[in-house]
PDB file of C-alpha atoms and ligand atoms in Angstrom:
ATOM      1  CA  UNK Z  23      10.885  12.867  12.058  1.00 86.00           C
ATOM      2  CA  UNK Z  24       7.995  10.613  11.096  1.00 97.00           C
ATOM      3  CA  UNK Z  25       7.496   7.082  12.469  1.00 97.00           C
ATOM      4  CA  UNK Z  26       6.303   5.870   9.065  1.00 98.00           C
ATOM      5  CA  UNK Z  27       7.919   7.035   5.821  1.00 98.00           C
ATOM      6  CA  UNK Z  28       6.147   6.012   2.610  1.00 99.00           C
ATOM      7  CA  UNK Z  29       8.262   6.130  -0.556  1.00 99.00           C
ATOM      8  CA  UNK Z  30       6.023   5.859  -3.576  1.00 98.00           C
ATOM      9  CA  UNK Z  31       3.745   7.007  -6.334  1.00 98.00           C
ATOM     10  CA  UNK Z  32       0.968   9.565  -6.505  1.00 98.00           C
ATOM     11  CA  UNK Z  33      -1.555   9.617  -9.338  1.00 98.00           C
ATOM     12  CA  UNK Z  34      -4.627  11.421 -10.490  1.00 98.00           C
ATOM     13  CA  UNK Z  35      -7.185   8.622 -10.787  1.00 98.00           C
ATOM     14  CA  UNK Z  36      -9.638   8.847 -13.697  1.00 98.00           C
ATOM     15  CA  UNK Z  37     -12.372   6.430 -12.713  1.00 98.00           C
ATOM     16  CA  UNK Z  38     -14.826   4.906 -15.202  1.00 98.00           C
ATOM     17  CA  UNK Z  39     -17.727   2.880 -13.746  1.00 97.00           C
ATOM     18  CA  UNK Z  40     -18.591   0.051 -16.152  1.00 98.00           C
ATOM     19  CA  UNK Z  41     -20.962  -2.891 -16.082  1.00 97.00           C
ATOM     20  CA  UNK Z  42     -18.012  -5.231 -16.519  1.00 96.00           C
ATOM     21  CA  UNK Z  43     -14.328  -4.802 -17.365  1.00 97.00           C
ATOM     22  CA  UNK Z  44     -13.831  -4.957 -21.179  1.00 96.00           C
ATOM     23  CA  UNK Z  45     -12.158  -8.008 -22.709  1.00 96.00           C
ATOM     24  CA  UNK Z  46      -9.159  -7.462 -25.070  1.00 96.00           C
ATOM     25  CA  UNK Z  47     -10.408  -5.801 -28.265  1.00 97.00           C
ATOM     26  CA  UNK Z  48     -13.778  -4.897 -26.742  1.00 97.00           C
ATOM     27  CA  UNK Z  49     -15.260  -1.403 -26.271  1.00 97.00           C
ATOM     28  CA  UNK Z  50     -17.703  -0.721 -23.439  1.00 97.00           C
ATOM     29  CA  UNK Z  51     -19.490   2.461 -22.351  1.00 98.00           C
ATOM     30  CA  UNK Z  52     -18.880   3.930 -18.893  1.00 98.00           C
ATOM     31  CA  UNK Z  53     -21.580   5.351 -16.656  1.00 97.00           C
ATOM     32  CA  UNK Z  54     -19.605   8.554 -16.003  1.00 97.00           C
ATOM     33  CA  UNK Z  55     -16.098   9.804 -15.261  1.00 98.00           C
ATOM     34  CA  UNK Z  56     -14.689  11.007 -11.952  1.00 97.00           C
ATOM     35  CA  UNK Z  57     -11.255  12.417 -11.137  1.00 98.00           C
ATOM     36  CA  UNK Z  58      -9.727  11.925  -7.707  1.00 98.00           C
ATOM     37  CA  UNK Z  59      -6.454  11.624  -5.773  1.00 98.00           C
ATOM     38  CA  UNK Z  60      -4.766   8.218  -5.733  1.00 98.00           C
ATOM     39  CA  UNK Z  61      -1.592   6.284  -6.495  1.00 98.00           C
ATOM     40  CA  UNK Z  62      -0.410   3.356  -4.389  1.00 98.00           C
ATOM     41  CA  UNK Z  63       2.101   5.446  -2.437  1.00 98.00           C
ATOM     42  CA  UNK Z  64      -0.301   8.320  -1.743  1.00 98.00           C
ATOM     43  CA  UNK Z  65      -3.102   5.932  -0.731  1.00 98.00           C
ATOM     44  CA  UNK Z  66      -0.770   4.108   1.674  1.00 98.00           C
ATOM     45  CA  UNK Z  67       0.554   7.352   3.189  1.00 99.00           C
ATOM     46  CA  UNK Z  68      -3.022   8.553   3.787  1.00 98.00           C
ATOM     47  CA  UNK Z  69      -3.970   5.180   5.305  1.00 98.00           C
ATOM     48  CA  UNK Z  70      -0.998   5.280   7.709  1.00 98.00           C
ATOM     49  CA  UNK Z  71      -1.734   8.889   8.734  1.00 98.00           C
ATOM     50  CA  UNK Z  72      -5.498   8.432   9.117  1.00 98.00           C
ATOM     51  CA  UNK Z  73      -4.955   5.314  11.210  1.00 97.00           C
ATOM     52  CA  UNK Z  74      -2.819   7.253  13.671  1.00 97.00           C
ATOM     53  CA  UNK Z  75       0.896   7.210  12.677  1.00 97.00           C
ATOM     54  CA  UNK Z  76       3.042  10.293  12.130  1.00 98.00           C
ATOM     55  CA  UNK Z  77       3.661   9.810   8.409  1.00 98.00           C
ATOM     56  CA  UNK Z  78       5.918  11.455   5.829  1.00 98.00           C
ATOM     57  CA  UNK Z  79       5.620  10.862   2.097  1.00 98.00           C
ATOM     58  CA  UNK Z  80       8.525  10.808  -0.376  1.00 99.00           C
ATOM     59  CA  UNK Z  81       7.121  11.342  -3.880  1.00 99.00           C
ATOM     60  CA  UNK Z  82       7.387  13.391  -7.073  1.00 99.00           C
ATOM     61  CA  UNK Z  83       4.451  15.440  -8.379  1.00 99.00           C
ATOM     62  CA  UNK Z  84       4.069  17.638 -11.434  1.00 98.00           C
ATOM     63  CA  UNK Z  85       3.665  21.425 -11.266  1.00 98.00           C
ATOM     64  CA  UNK Z  86       0.060  21.063 -12.441  1.00 98.00           C
ATOM     65  CA  UNK Z  87      -3.555  20.724 -11.256  1.00 98.00           C
ATOM     66  CA  UNK Z  88      -2.997  17.067 -10.458  1.00 98.00           C
ATOM     67  CA  UNK Z  89      -0.111  17.979  -8.160  1.00 98.00           C
ATOM     68  CA  UNK Z  90      -2.356  20.458  -6.330  1.00 98.00           C
ATOM     69  CA  UNK Z  91      -5.163  17.889  -6.038  1.00 98.00           C
ATOM     70  CA  UNK Z  92      -2.760  15.408  -4.422  1.00 98.00           C
ATOM     71  CA  UNK Z  93      -1.044  17.924  -2.127  1.00 98.00           C
ATOM     72  CA  UNK Z  94      -4.474  19.034  -0.853  1.00 98.00           C
ATOM     73  CA  UNK Z  95      -5.700  15.474  -0.222  1.00 98.00           C
ATOM     74  CA  UNK Z  96      -2.466  14.348   1.467  1.00 98.00           C
ATOM     75  CA  UNK Z  97      -2.200  17.530   3.535  1.00 98.00           C
ATOM     76  CA  UNK Z  98      -5.808  17.200   4.705  1.00 98.00           C
ATOM     77  CA  UNK Z  99      -5.050  13.656   5.904  1.00 98.00           C
ATOM     78  CA  UNK Z 100      -2.146  14.987   7.993  1.00 98.00           C
ATOM     79  CA  UNK Z 101       0.689  13.567   5.866  1.00 98.00           C
ATOM     80  CA  UNK Z 102       4.008  15.468   6.105  1.00 98.00           C
ATOM     81  CA  UNK Z 103       4.691  16.758   2.573  1.00 98.00           C
ATOM     82  CA  UNK Z 104       8.146  18.280   3.172  1.00 98.00           C
ATOM     83  CA  UNK Z 105       9.780  15.426   1.204  1.00 98.00           C
ATOM     84  CA  UNK Z 106       7.488  15.702  -1.834  1.00 98.00           C
ATOM     85  CA  UNK Z 107       9.407  17.137  -4.793  1.00 98.00           C
ATOM     86  CA  UNK Z 108       8.137  18.885  -7.902  1.00 98.00           C
ATOM     87  CA  UNK Z 109       9.134  17.226 -11.162  1.00 98.00           C
ATOM     88  CA  UNK Z 110       9.366  18.750 -14.639  1.00 98.00           C
ATOM     89  CA  UNK Z 111       7.080  15.883 -15.744  1.00 98.00           C
ATOM     90  CA  UNK Z 112       3.299  15.947 -15.260  1.00 98.00           C
ATOM     91  CA  UNK Z 113       1.721  14.227 -12.249  1.00 98.00           C
ATOM     92  CA  UNK Z 114       1.122  10.495 -12.758  1.00 98.00           C
ATOM     93  CA  UNK Z 115      -2.273   9.392 -14.063  1.00 98.00           C
ATOM     94  CA  UNK Z 116      -4.221   6.169 -13.592  1.00 98.00           C
ATOM     95  CA  UNK Z 117      -7.156   5.062 -15.740  1.00 98.00           C
ATOM     96  CA  UNK Z 118      -9.355   2.829 -13.598  1.00 98.00           C
ATOM     97  CA  UNK Z 119     -12.410   0.863 -14.683  1.00 97.00           C
ATOM     98  CA  UNK Z 120     -14.623  -0.275 -11.809  1.00 96.00           C
ATOM     99  CA  UNK Z 121     -17.129  -3.028 -12.570  1.00 96.00           C
ATOM    100  CA  UNK Z 122     -20.537  -3.507 -10.927  1.00 95.00           C
ATOM    101  CA  UNK Z 123     -19.139  -6.234  -8.662  1.00 92.00           C
ATOM    102  CA  UNK Z 124     -16.516  -3.775  -7.325  1.00 91.00           C
ATOM    103  CA  UNK Z 125     -13.555  -5.342  -9.169  1.00 90.00           C
ATOM    104  CA  UNK Z 126     -11.253  -3.018 -11.098  1.00 94.00           C
ATOM    105  CA  UNK Z 127      -8.565  -2.838 -13.765  1.00 96.00           C
ATOM    106  CA  UNK Z 128      -5.899  -0.133 -13.659  1.00 97.00           C
ATOM    107  CA  UNK Z 129      -3.427   1.307 -16.181  1.00 98.00           C
ATOM    108  CA  UNK Z 130      -0.882   3.843 -14.882  1.00 98.00           C
ATOM    109  CA  UNK Z 131       1.099   6.488 -16.790  1.00 98.00           C
ATOM    110  CA  UNK Z 132       3.950   7.026 -14.263  1.00 98.00           C
ATOM    111  CA  UNK Z 133       5.139  10.456 -15.581  1.00 98.00           C
ATOM    112  CA  UNK Z 134       6.555  12.337 -12.513  1.00 98.00           C
ATOM    113  CA  UNK Z 135       6.684   9.082 -10.508  1.00 98.00           C
ATOM    114  CA  UNK Z 136       9.353   7.811 -12.923  1.00 98.00           C
ATOM    115  CA  UNK Z 137      11.636  10.721 -11.915  1.00 98.00           C
ATOM    116  CA  UNK Z 138      11.556  10.038  -8.145  1.00 98.00           C
ATOM    117  CA  UNK Z 139      14.977   9.886  -6.455  1.00 98.00           C
ATOM    118  CA  UNK Z 140      15.894  10.071  -2.754  1.00 98.00           C
ATOM    119  CA  UNK Z 141      17.262  13.465  -1.725  1.00 98.00           C
ATOM    120  CA  UNK Z 142      19.701  13.735   1.219  1.00 98.00           C
ATOM    121  CA  UNK Z 143      16.796  14.918   3.383  1.00 98.00           C
ATOM    122  CA  UNK Z 144      14.594  12.008   2.275  1.00 98.00           C
ATOM    123  CA  UNK Z 145      17.407   9.550   2.970  1.00 98.00           C
ATOM    124  CA  UNK Z 146      17.762  10.960   6.497  1.00 98.00           C
ATOM    125  CA  UNK Z 147      14.013  10.549   7.113  1.00 98.00           C
ATOM    126  CA  UNK Z 148      14.193   6.972   5.807  1.00 98.00           C
ATOM    127  CA  UNK Z 149      17.098   6.176   8.182  1.00 98.00           C
ATOM    128  CA  UNK Z 150      15.252   7.645  11.172  1.00 97.00           C
ATOM    129  CA  UNK Z 151      11.816   6.088  10.523  1.00 97.00           C
ATOM    130  CA  UNK Z 152      10.533   3.122  12.519  1.00 96.00           C
ATOM    131  CA  UNK Z 153       8.972   1.700   9.351  1.00 96.00           C
ATOM    132  CA  UNK Z 154       9.614   2.484   5.688  1.00 98.00           C
ATOM    133  CA  UNK Z 155       6.965   1.348   3.226  1.00 98.00           C
ATOM    134  CA  UNK Z 156       7.393   1.281  -0.571  1.00 98.00           C
ATOM    135  CA  UNK Z 157       5.649  -0.136  -3.655  1.00 98.00           C
ATOM    136  CA  UNK Z 158       6.728  -0.616  -7.277  1.00 98.00           C
ATOM    137  CA  UNK Z 159       5.229   2.305  -9.242  1.00 98.00           C
ATOM    138  CA  UNK Z 160       8.526   4.257  -8.890  1.00 98.00           C
ATOM    139  CA  UNK Z 161      12.041   3.432 -10.213  1.00 98.00           C
ATOM    140  CA  UNK Z 162      13.555   0.191  -8.807  1.00 97.00           C
ATOM    141  CA  UNK Z 163      16.767   2.090  -7.956  1.00 98.00           C
ATOM    142  CA  UNK Z 164      14.793   4.390  -5.629  1.00 98.00           C
ATOM    143  CA  UNK Z 165      13.075   1.441  -3.943  1.00 98.00           C
ATOM    144  CA  UNK Z 166      16.474  -0.255  -3.563  1.00 98.00           C
ATOM    145  CA  UNK Z 167      18.065   2.869  -2.013  1.00 98.00           C
ATOM    146  CA  UNK Z 168      15.181   3.230   0.476  1.00 98.00           C
ATOM    147  CA  UNK Z 169      15.359  -0.471   1.354  1.00 98.00           C
ATOM    148  CA  UNK Z 170      19.107  -0.353   1.988  1.00 98.00           C
ATOM    149  CA  UNK Z 171      18.832   2.693   4.284  1.00 98.00           C
ATOM    150  CA  UNK Z 172      15.825   1.497   6.364  1.00 97.00           C
ATOM    151  CA  UNK Z 173      15.927  -0.139   9.768  1.00 95.00           C
ATOM    152  CA  UNK Z 174      12.646  -1.950   9.015  1.00 95.00           C
ATOM    153  CA  UNK Z 175      11.533  -2.132   5.388  1.00 97.00           C
ATOM    154  CA  UNK Z 176       8.053  -3.210   4.267  1.00 97.00           C
ATOM    155  CA  UNK Z 177       7.705  -3.820   0.541  1.00 98.00           C
ATOM    156  CA  UNK Z 178       4.297  -3.970  -1.083  1.00 98.00           C
ATOM    157  CA  UNK Z 179       5.437  -5.623  -4.330  1.00 98.00           C
ATOM    158  CA  UNK Z 180       2.667  -4.071  -6.444  1.00 98.00           C
ATOM    159  CA  UNK Z 181       2.274  -3.986  -9.404  1.00 98.00           C
ATOM    160  CA  UNK Z 182       3.537  -7.574  -9.744  1.00 97.00           C
ATOM    161  CA  UNK Z 183       7.184  -7.855 -10.789  1.00 96.00           C
ATOM    162  CA  UNK Z 184      10.106 -10.240 -10.600  1.00 93.00           C
ATOM    163  CA  UNK Z 185      12.419  -8.979  -7.865  1.00 96.00           C
ATOM    164  CA  UNK Z 186      16.181  -9.211  -7.438  1.00 97.00           C
ATOM    165  CA  UNK Z 187      17.868 -10.949  -4.492  1.00 97.00           C
ATOM    166  CA  UNK Z 188      19.712  -7.664  -3.923  1.00 97.00           C
ATOM    167  CA  UNK Z 189      16.428  -5.873  -3.151  1.00 98.00           C
ATOM    168  CA  UNK Z 190      14.814  -8.735  -1.231  1.00 98.00           C
ATOM    169  CA  UNK Z 191      17.876  -8.984   1.057  1.00 97.00           C
ATOM    170  CA  UNK Z 192      16.715  -5.696   2.643  1.00 97.00           C
ATOM    171  CA  UNK Z 193      13.020  -6.607   2.950  1.00 97.00           C
ATOM    172  CA  UNK Z 194      11.826  -7.327   6.518  1.00 95.00           C
ATOM    173  CA  UNK Z 195       8.193  -7.858   5.569  1.00 96.00           C
ATOM    174  CA  UNK Z 196       6.712  -8.448   2.107  1.00 97.00           C
ATOM    175  CA  UNK Z 197       3.025  -7.680   1.473  1.00 98.00           C
ATOM    176  CA  UNK Z 198       1.558  -9.129  -1.721  1.00 98.00           C
ATOM    177  CA  UNK Z 199      -1.656 -10.410  -3.218  1.00 97.00           C
ATOM    178  CA  UNK Z 200      -1.715 -13.882  -4.750  1.00 97.00           C
ATOM    179  CA  UNK Z 201      -0.669 -12.724  -8.258  1.00 96.00           C
ATOM    180  CA  UNK Z 202       2.216 -10.685  -6.858  1.00 98.00           C
ATOM    181  CA  UNK Z 203       3.224 -13.590  -4.584  1.00 98.00           C
ATOM    182  CA  UNK Z 204       3.524 -15.842  -7.623  1.00 97.00           C
ATOM    183  CA  UNK Z 205       5.760 -13.300  -9.402  1.00 97.00           C
ATOM    184  CA  UNK Z 206       8.134 -13.271  -6.401  1.00 97.00           C
ATOM    185  CA  UNK Z 207       8.099 -16.885  -5.188  1.00 96.00           C
ATOM    186  CA  UNK Z 208       6.243 -19.051  -7.720  1.00 96.00           C
ATOM    187  CA  UNK Z 209       2.930 -20.856  -7.201  1.00 95.00           C
ATOM    188  CA  UNK Z 210       3.639 -22.116  -3.635  1.00 96.00           C
ATOM    189  CA  UNK Z 211       3.113 -19.348  -1.028  1.00 96.00           C
ATOM    190  CA  UNK Z 212       5.599 -20.888   1.413  1.00 94.00           C
ATOM    191  CA  UNK Z 213       8.354 -20.389  -1.218  1.00 97.00           C
ATOM    192  CA  UNK Z 214       8.261 -16.660  -0.382  1.00 97.00           C
ATOM    193  CA  UNK Z 215      10.102 -17.494   2.843  1.00 97.00           C
ATOM    194  CA  UNK Z 216      13.129 -18.640   0.835  1.00 97.00           C
ATOM    195  CA  UNK Z 217      13.449 -14.979  -0.251  1.00 97.00           C
ATOM    196  CA  UNK Z 218      12.174 -12.858   2.697  1.00 97.00           C
ATOM    197  CA  UNK Z 219      11.929 -13.527   6.470  1.00 94.00           C
ATOM    198  CA  UNK Z 220       8.199 -12.730   6.671  1.00 95.00           C
ATOM    199  CA  UNK Z 221       5.317 -12.168   4.279  1.00 96.00           C
ATOM    200  CA  UNK Z 222       1.644 -11.291   4.402  1.00 97.00           C
ATOM    201  CA  UNK Z 223      -0.399 -12.502   1.436  1.00 98.00           C
ATOM    202  CA  UNK Z 224      -3.735 -10.741   1.012  1.00 98.00           C
ATOM    203  CA  UNK Z 225      -6.560 -12.941  -0.291  1.00 97.00           C
ATOM    204  CA  UNK Z 226      -9.299 -10.381  -1.070  1.00 94.00           C
ATOM    205  CA  UNK Z 227     -12.589 -11.314   0.613  1.00 94.00           C
ATOM    206  CA  UNK Z 228     -10.875 -14.349   2.182  1.00 96.00           C
ATOM    207  CA  UNK Z 229      -8.635 -12.159   4.382  1.00 96.00           C
ATOM    208  CA  UNK Z 230      -4.884 -12.723   4.608  1.00 97.00           C
ATOM    209  CA  UNK Z 231      -2.246 -15.274   5.515  1.00 97.00           C
ATOM    210  CA  UNK Z 232       0.878 -14.550   7.594  1.00 96.00           C
ATOM    211  CA  UNK Z 233       4.016 -16.507   6.754  1.00 96.00           C
ATOM    212  CA  UNK Z 234       7.104 -16.377   8.953  1.00 93.00           C
ATOM    213  CA  UNK Z 235      10.229 -18.531   9.102  1.00 91.00           C
ATOM    214  CA  UNK Z 236       9.938 -19.321  12.805  1.00 85.00           C
ATOM    215  CA  UNK Z 237       6.204 -19.969  13.278  1.00 86.00           C
ATOM    216  CA  UNK Z 238       3.337 -21.847  11.642  1.00 90.00           C
ATOM    217  CA  UNK Z 239       1.250 -20.103   8.970  1.00 94.00           C
ATOM    218  CA  UNK Z 240      -1.558 -17.953  10.454  1.00 94.00           C
ATOM    219  CA  UNK Z 241      -4.800 -17.326   8.557  1.00 96.00           C
ATOM    220  CA  UNK Z 242      -6.735 -14.127   9.305  1.00 96.00           C
ATOM    221  CA  UNK Z 243     -10.250 -14.546   7.834  1.00 96.00           C
ATOM    222  CA  UNK Z 244     -11.900 -11.776   5.806  1.00 95.00           C
ATOM    223  CA  UNK Z 245     -14.567  -9.513   7.297  1.00 95.00           C
ATOM    224  CA  UNK Z 246     -17.754  -9.969   5.206  1.00 94.00           C
ATOM    225  CA  UNK Z 247     -19.066  -6.700   3.690  1.00 96.00           C
ATOM    226  CA  UNK Z 248     -21.050  -5.315   0.740  1.00 96.00           C
ATOM    227  CA  UNK Z 249     -18.389  -4.462  -1.900  1.00 95.00           C
ATOM    228  CA  UNK Z 250     -18.757  -1.179  -3.832  1.00 95.00           C
ATOM    229  CA  UNK Z 251     -15.194  -0.618  -5.120  1.00 95.00           C
ATOM    230  CA  UNK Z 252     -12.015  -2.562  -4.320  1.00 95.00           C
ATOM    231  CA  UNK Z 253      -9.683   0.262  -5.488  1.00 96.00           C
ATOM    232  CA  UNK Z 254      -7.068   1.027  -2.791  1.00 98.00           C
ATOM    233  CA  UNK Z 255      -8.177  -1.828  -0.499  1.00 97.00           C
ATOM    234  CA  UNK Z 256      -4.669  -3.297  -0.705  1.00 98.00           C
ATOM    235  CA  UNK Z 257      -3.142   0.157  -0.120  1.00 98.00           C
ATOM    236  CA  UNK Z 258      -5.356   0.711   2.920  1.00 98.00           C
ATOM    237  CA  UNK Z 259      -4.210  -2.669   4.212  1.00 98.00           C
ATOM    238  CA  UNK Z 260      -0.503  -1.788   3.766  1.00 98.00           C
ATOM    239  CA  UNK Z 261      -0.719   1.711   5.274  1.00 98.00           C
ATOM    240  CA  UNK Z 262      -2.670   0.553   8.334  1.00 98.00           C
ATOM    241  CA  UNK Z 263      -0.361  -2.438   8.773  1.00 97.00           C
ATOM    242  CA  UNK Z 264       2.718  -0.167   8.773  1.00 97.00           C
ATOM    243  CA  UNK Z 265       1.104   2.321  11.174  1.00 97.00           C
ATOM    244  CA  UNK Z 266       0.053  -0.436  13.585  1.00 96.00           C
ATOM    245  CA  UNK Z 267       3.499  -2.074  13.505  1.00 95.00           C
ATOM    246  CA  UNK Z 268       5.129   1.323  14.126  1.00 95.00           C
ATOM    247  CA  UNK Z 269       2.912   1.808  17.183  1.00 93.00           C
ATOM    248  CA  UNK Z 270       4.030  -1.608  18.494  1.00 89.00           C
ATOM    249  CA  UNK Z 271       7.769  -0.785  18.243  1.00 79.00           C
ATOM    250  CA  UNK Z 272       8.892   1.724  20.830  1.00 58.00           C
ATOM    251  CA  UNK Z 273      12.088   3.007  19.158  1.00 50.00           C
ATOM    252  CA  UNK Z 274      13.820   2.735  15.810  1.00 50.00           C
ATOM    253  CA  UNK Z 275      16.320   0.282  17.278  1.00 45.00           C
ATOM    254  CA  UNK Z 276      13.490  -1.903  18.642  1.00 49.00           C
ATOM    255  CA  UNK Z 277      12.614  -3.308  15.263  1.00 54.00           C
ATOM    256  CA  UNK Z 278       8.953  -3.908  14.569  1.00 58.00           C
ATOM    257  CA  UNK Z 279       7.546  -7.380  15.200  1.00 58.00           C
ATOM    258  CA  UNK Z 280       7.829  -9.821  12.314  1.00 56.00           C
ATOM    259  CA  UNK Z 281       6.246 -12.641  14.289  1.00 55.00           C
ATOM    260  CA  UNK Z 282       3.840 -13.207  17.155  1.00 63.00           C
ATOM    261  CA  UNK Z 283       0.815 -11.448  18.519  1.00 71.00           C
ATOM    262  CA  UNK Z 284       1.749  -7.915  17.449  1.00 87.00           C
ATOM    263  CA  UNK Z 285       2.032  -8.910  13.789  1.00 92.00           C
ATOM    264  CA  UNK Z 286      -1.245 -10.871  13.943  1.00 93.00           C
ATOM    265  CA  UNK Z 287      -3.041  -7.929  15.580  1.00 93.00           C
ATOM    266  CA  UNK Z 288      -1.618  -5.539  12.987  1.00 95.00           C
ATOM    267  CA  UNK Z 289      -2.830  -7.798  10.150  1.00 96.00           C
ATOM    268  CA  UNK Z 290      -6.285  -8.022  11.764  1.00 96.00           C
ATOM    269  CA  UNK Z 291      -6.503  -4.223  12.056  1.00 97.00           C
ATOM    270  CA  UNK Z 292      -5.306  -3.836   8.439  1.00 98.00           C
ATOM    271  CA  UNK Z 293      -7.873  -6.404   7.340  1.00 97.00           C
ATOM    272  CA  UNK Z 294     -10.710  -4.537   9.084  1.00 98.00           C
ATOM    273  CA  UNK Z 295      -9.529  -1.259   7.487  1.00 98.00           C
ATOM    274  CA  UNK Z 296      -9.463  -2.835   4.004  1.00 98.00           C
ATOM    275  CA  UNK Z 297     -12.991  -4.214   4.532  1.00 97.00           C
ATOM    276  CA  UNK Z 298     -14.171  -0.685   5.371  1.00 98.00           C
ATOM    277  CA  UNK Z 299     -12.444   0.838   2.326  1.00 98.00           C
ATOM    278  CA  UNK Z 300     -14.235  -1.415  -0.195  1.00 97.00           C
ATOM    279  CA  UNK Z 301     -17.605  -0.050   0.967  1.00 97.00           C
ATOM    280  CA  UNK Z 302     -16.851   3.398  -0.527  1.00 96.00           C
ATOM    281  CA  UNK Z 303     -15.835   4.419  -4.066  1.00 95.00           C
ATOM    282  CA  UNK Z 304     -12.493   5.952  -5.052  1.00 96.00           C
ATOM    283  CA  UNK Z 305      -8.949   5.609  -3.704  1.00 97.00           C
ATOM    284  CA  UNK Z 306      -8.032   8.232  -1.050  1.00 98.00           C
ATOM    285  CA  UNK Z 307     -11.720   9.068  -0.377  1.00 96.00           C
ATOM    286  CA  UNK Z 308     -12.295   5.420   0.632  1.00 97.00           C
ATOM    287  CA  UNK Z 309      -9.493   5.199   3.228  1.00 98.00           C
ATOM    288  CA  UNK Z 310     -11.025   4.982   6.748  1.00 98.00           C
ATOM    289  CA  UNK Z 311      -9.964   6.926   9.865  1.00 98.00           C
ATOM    290  CA  UNK Z 312      -8.453   5.283  12.961  1.00 98.00           C
ATOM    291  CA  UNK Z 313     -11.552   5.698  15.178  1.00 98.00           C
ATOM    292  CA  UNK Z 314     -13.759   3.969  12.615  1.00 98.00           C
ATOM    293  CA  UNK Z 315     -11.230   1.150  12.156  1.00 98.00           C
ATOM    294  CA  UNK Z 316     -10.886   0.630  15.902  1.00 97.00           C
ATOM    295  CA  UNK Z 317     -14.652   0.642  16.508  1.00 97.00           C
ATOM    296  CA  UNK Z 318     -15.122  -2.034  13.833  1.00 97.00           C
ATOM    297  CA  UNK Z 319     -12.067  -3.980  15.119  1.00 96.00           C
ATOM    298  CA  UNK Z 320     -13.728  -4.101  18.554  1.00 96.00           C
ATOM    299  CA  UNK Z 321     -16.970  -5.438  17.009  1.00 96.00           C
ATOM    300  CA  UNK Z 322     -15.155  -8.119  15.026  1.00 95.00           C
ATOM    301  CA  UNK Z 323     -12.435  -9.257  17.442  1.00 90.00           C
ATOM    302  CA  UNK Z 324     -13.184  -8.191  21.035  1.00 88.00           C
TER     303      UNK Z 324
HETATM  304  O1  RIB S  14      -3.942   0.580  -5.750  1.00 75.28           O
HETATM  305  C1  RIB S  14      -4.817   1.529  -6.318  1.00 75.28           C
HETATM  306  C2  RIB S  14      -4.018   2.579  -7.020  1.00 75.28           C
HETATM  307  O2  RIB S  14      -3.283   1.986  -8.073  1.00 75.28           O
HETATM  308  C3  RIB S  14      -4.835   3.666  -7.676  1.00 75.28           C
HETATM  309  O3  RIB S  14      -5.123   4.739  -6.820  1.00 75.28           O
HETATM  310  C4  RIB S  14      -4.024   4.019  -8.908  1.00 75.28           C
HETATM  311  O4  RIB S  14      -3.553   5.322  -8.922  1.00 75.28           O
HETATM  312  C5  RIB S  14      -2.874   3.009  -8.958  1.00 75.28           C
HETATM  313  O5  RIB S  14      -1.696   3.497  -8.446  1.00 75.28           O
END
């Protein structure tokens, strides 16, 4: 089966370019409307596959145009779709405004994503994967079941939510931005380590920080670029991180590195990939391929 199994959401993204994101109660006019494949889970599965890992995706899609759009995009990226189920609900939808400075705001209608459960076959794939990666746009019970069955579980706790000790007990590596970090551990980043053994906090243009219980904090600086659209930058980071960690662990029983050089290198590669993704618009269309990531990695770090 696949080295990386992503359990998560898939959405049709309706993207509205605006001068700036509207304030509460305000109406603004968009410069157009585009429709494309996205969803945190789908973006992360594509990022893992494009960066070189054998990747399977566990998700629920509707029997509609949106489902076809997503199947085509995921299939083209080389993601194994045998664990994608068809729901009686429509495919999830996200309304995304992207401002001129590249920042965005996103509202998601989960629809089919809210019906996702783990089938026997999906559970088997989760047990056999080197790395299982999930986010929080699907039911908590499904995330919990995947976490409990995984040998190495990476949770991207997005969108921000308060999380139970029961779930966090199964998390090997937490990936969060600063807002999500605060929802899990409070204002002090180091407090995350009271709840999980290792965490990576992404800091946007500033890069990322690695926190582990048995080593000092490591800062990985951002890679300066011209920002067009930050949508899916965090997803690109998570997918590439999981793929790179999977490549560093030889078997399922050799758990992936949560400390040391391998984790730092994986965060650097993920960071480079995220910096490439923000230079292109859209979610899945912005996710870079492994050769491009590695060429840029060599320029930045070697
Ligand atoms: O992280 C970006 C993603 O969030 C978008 O593709 C959108 O679908 C939402 O899930």
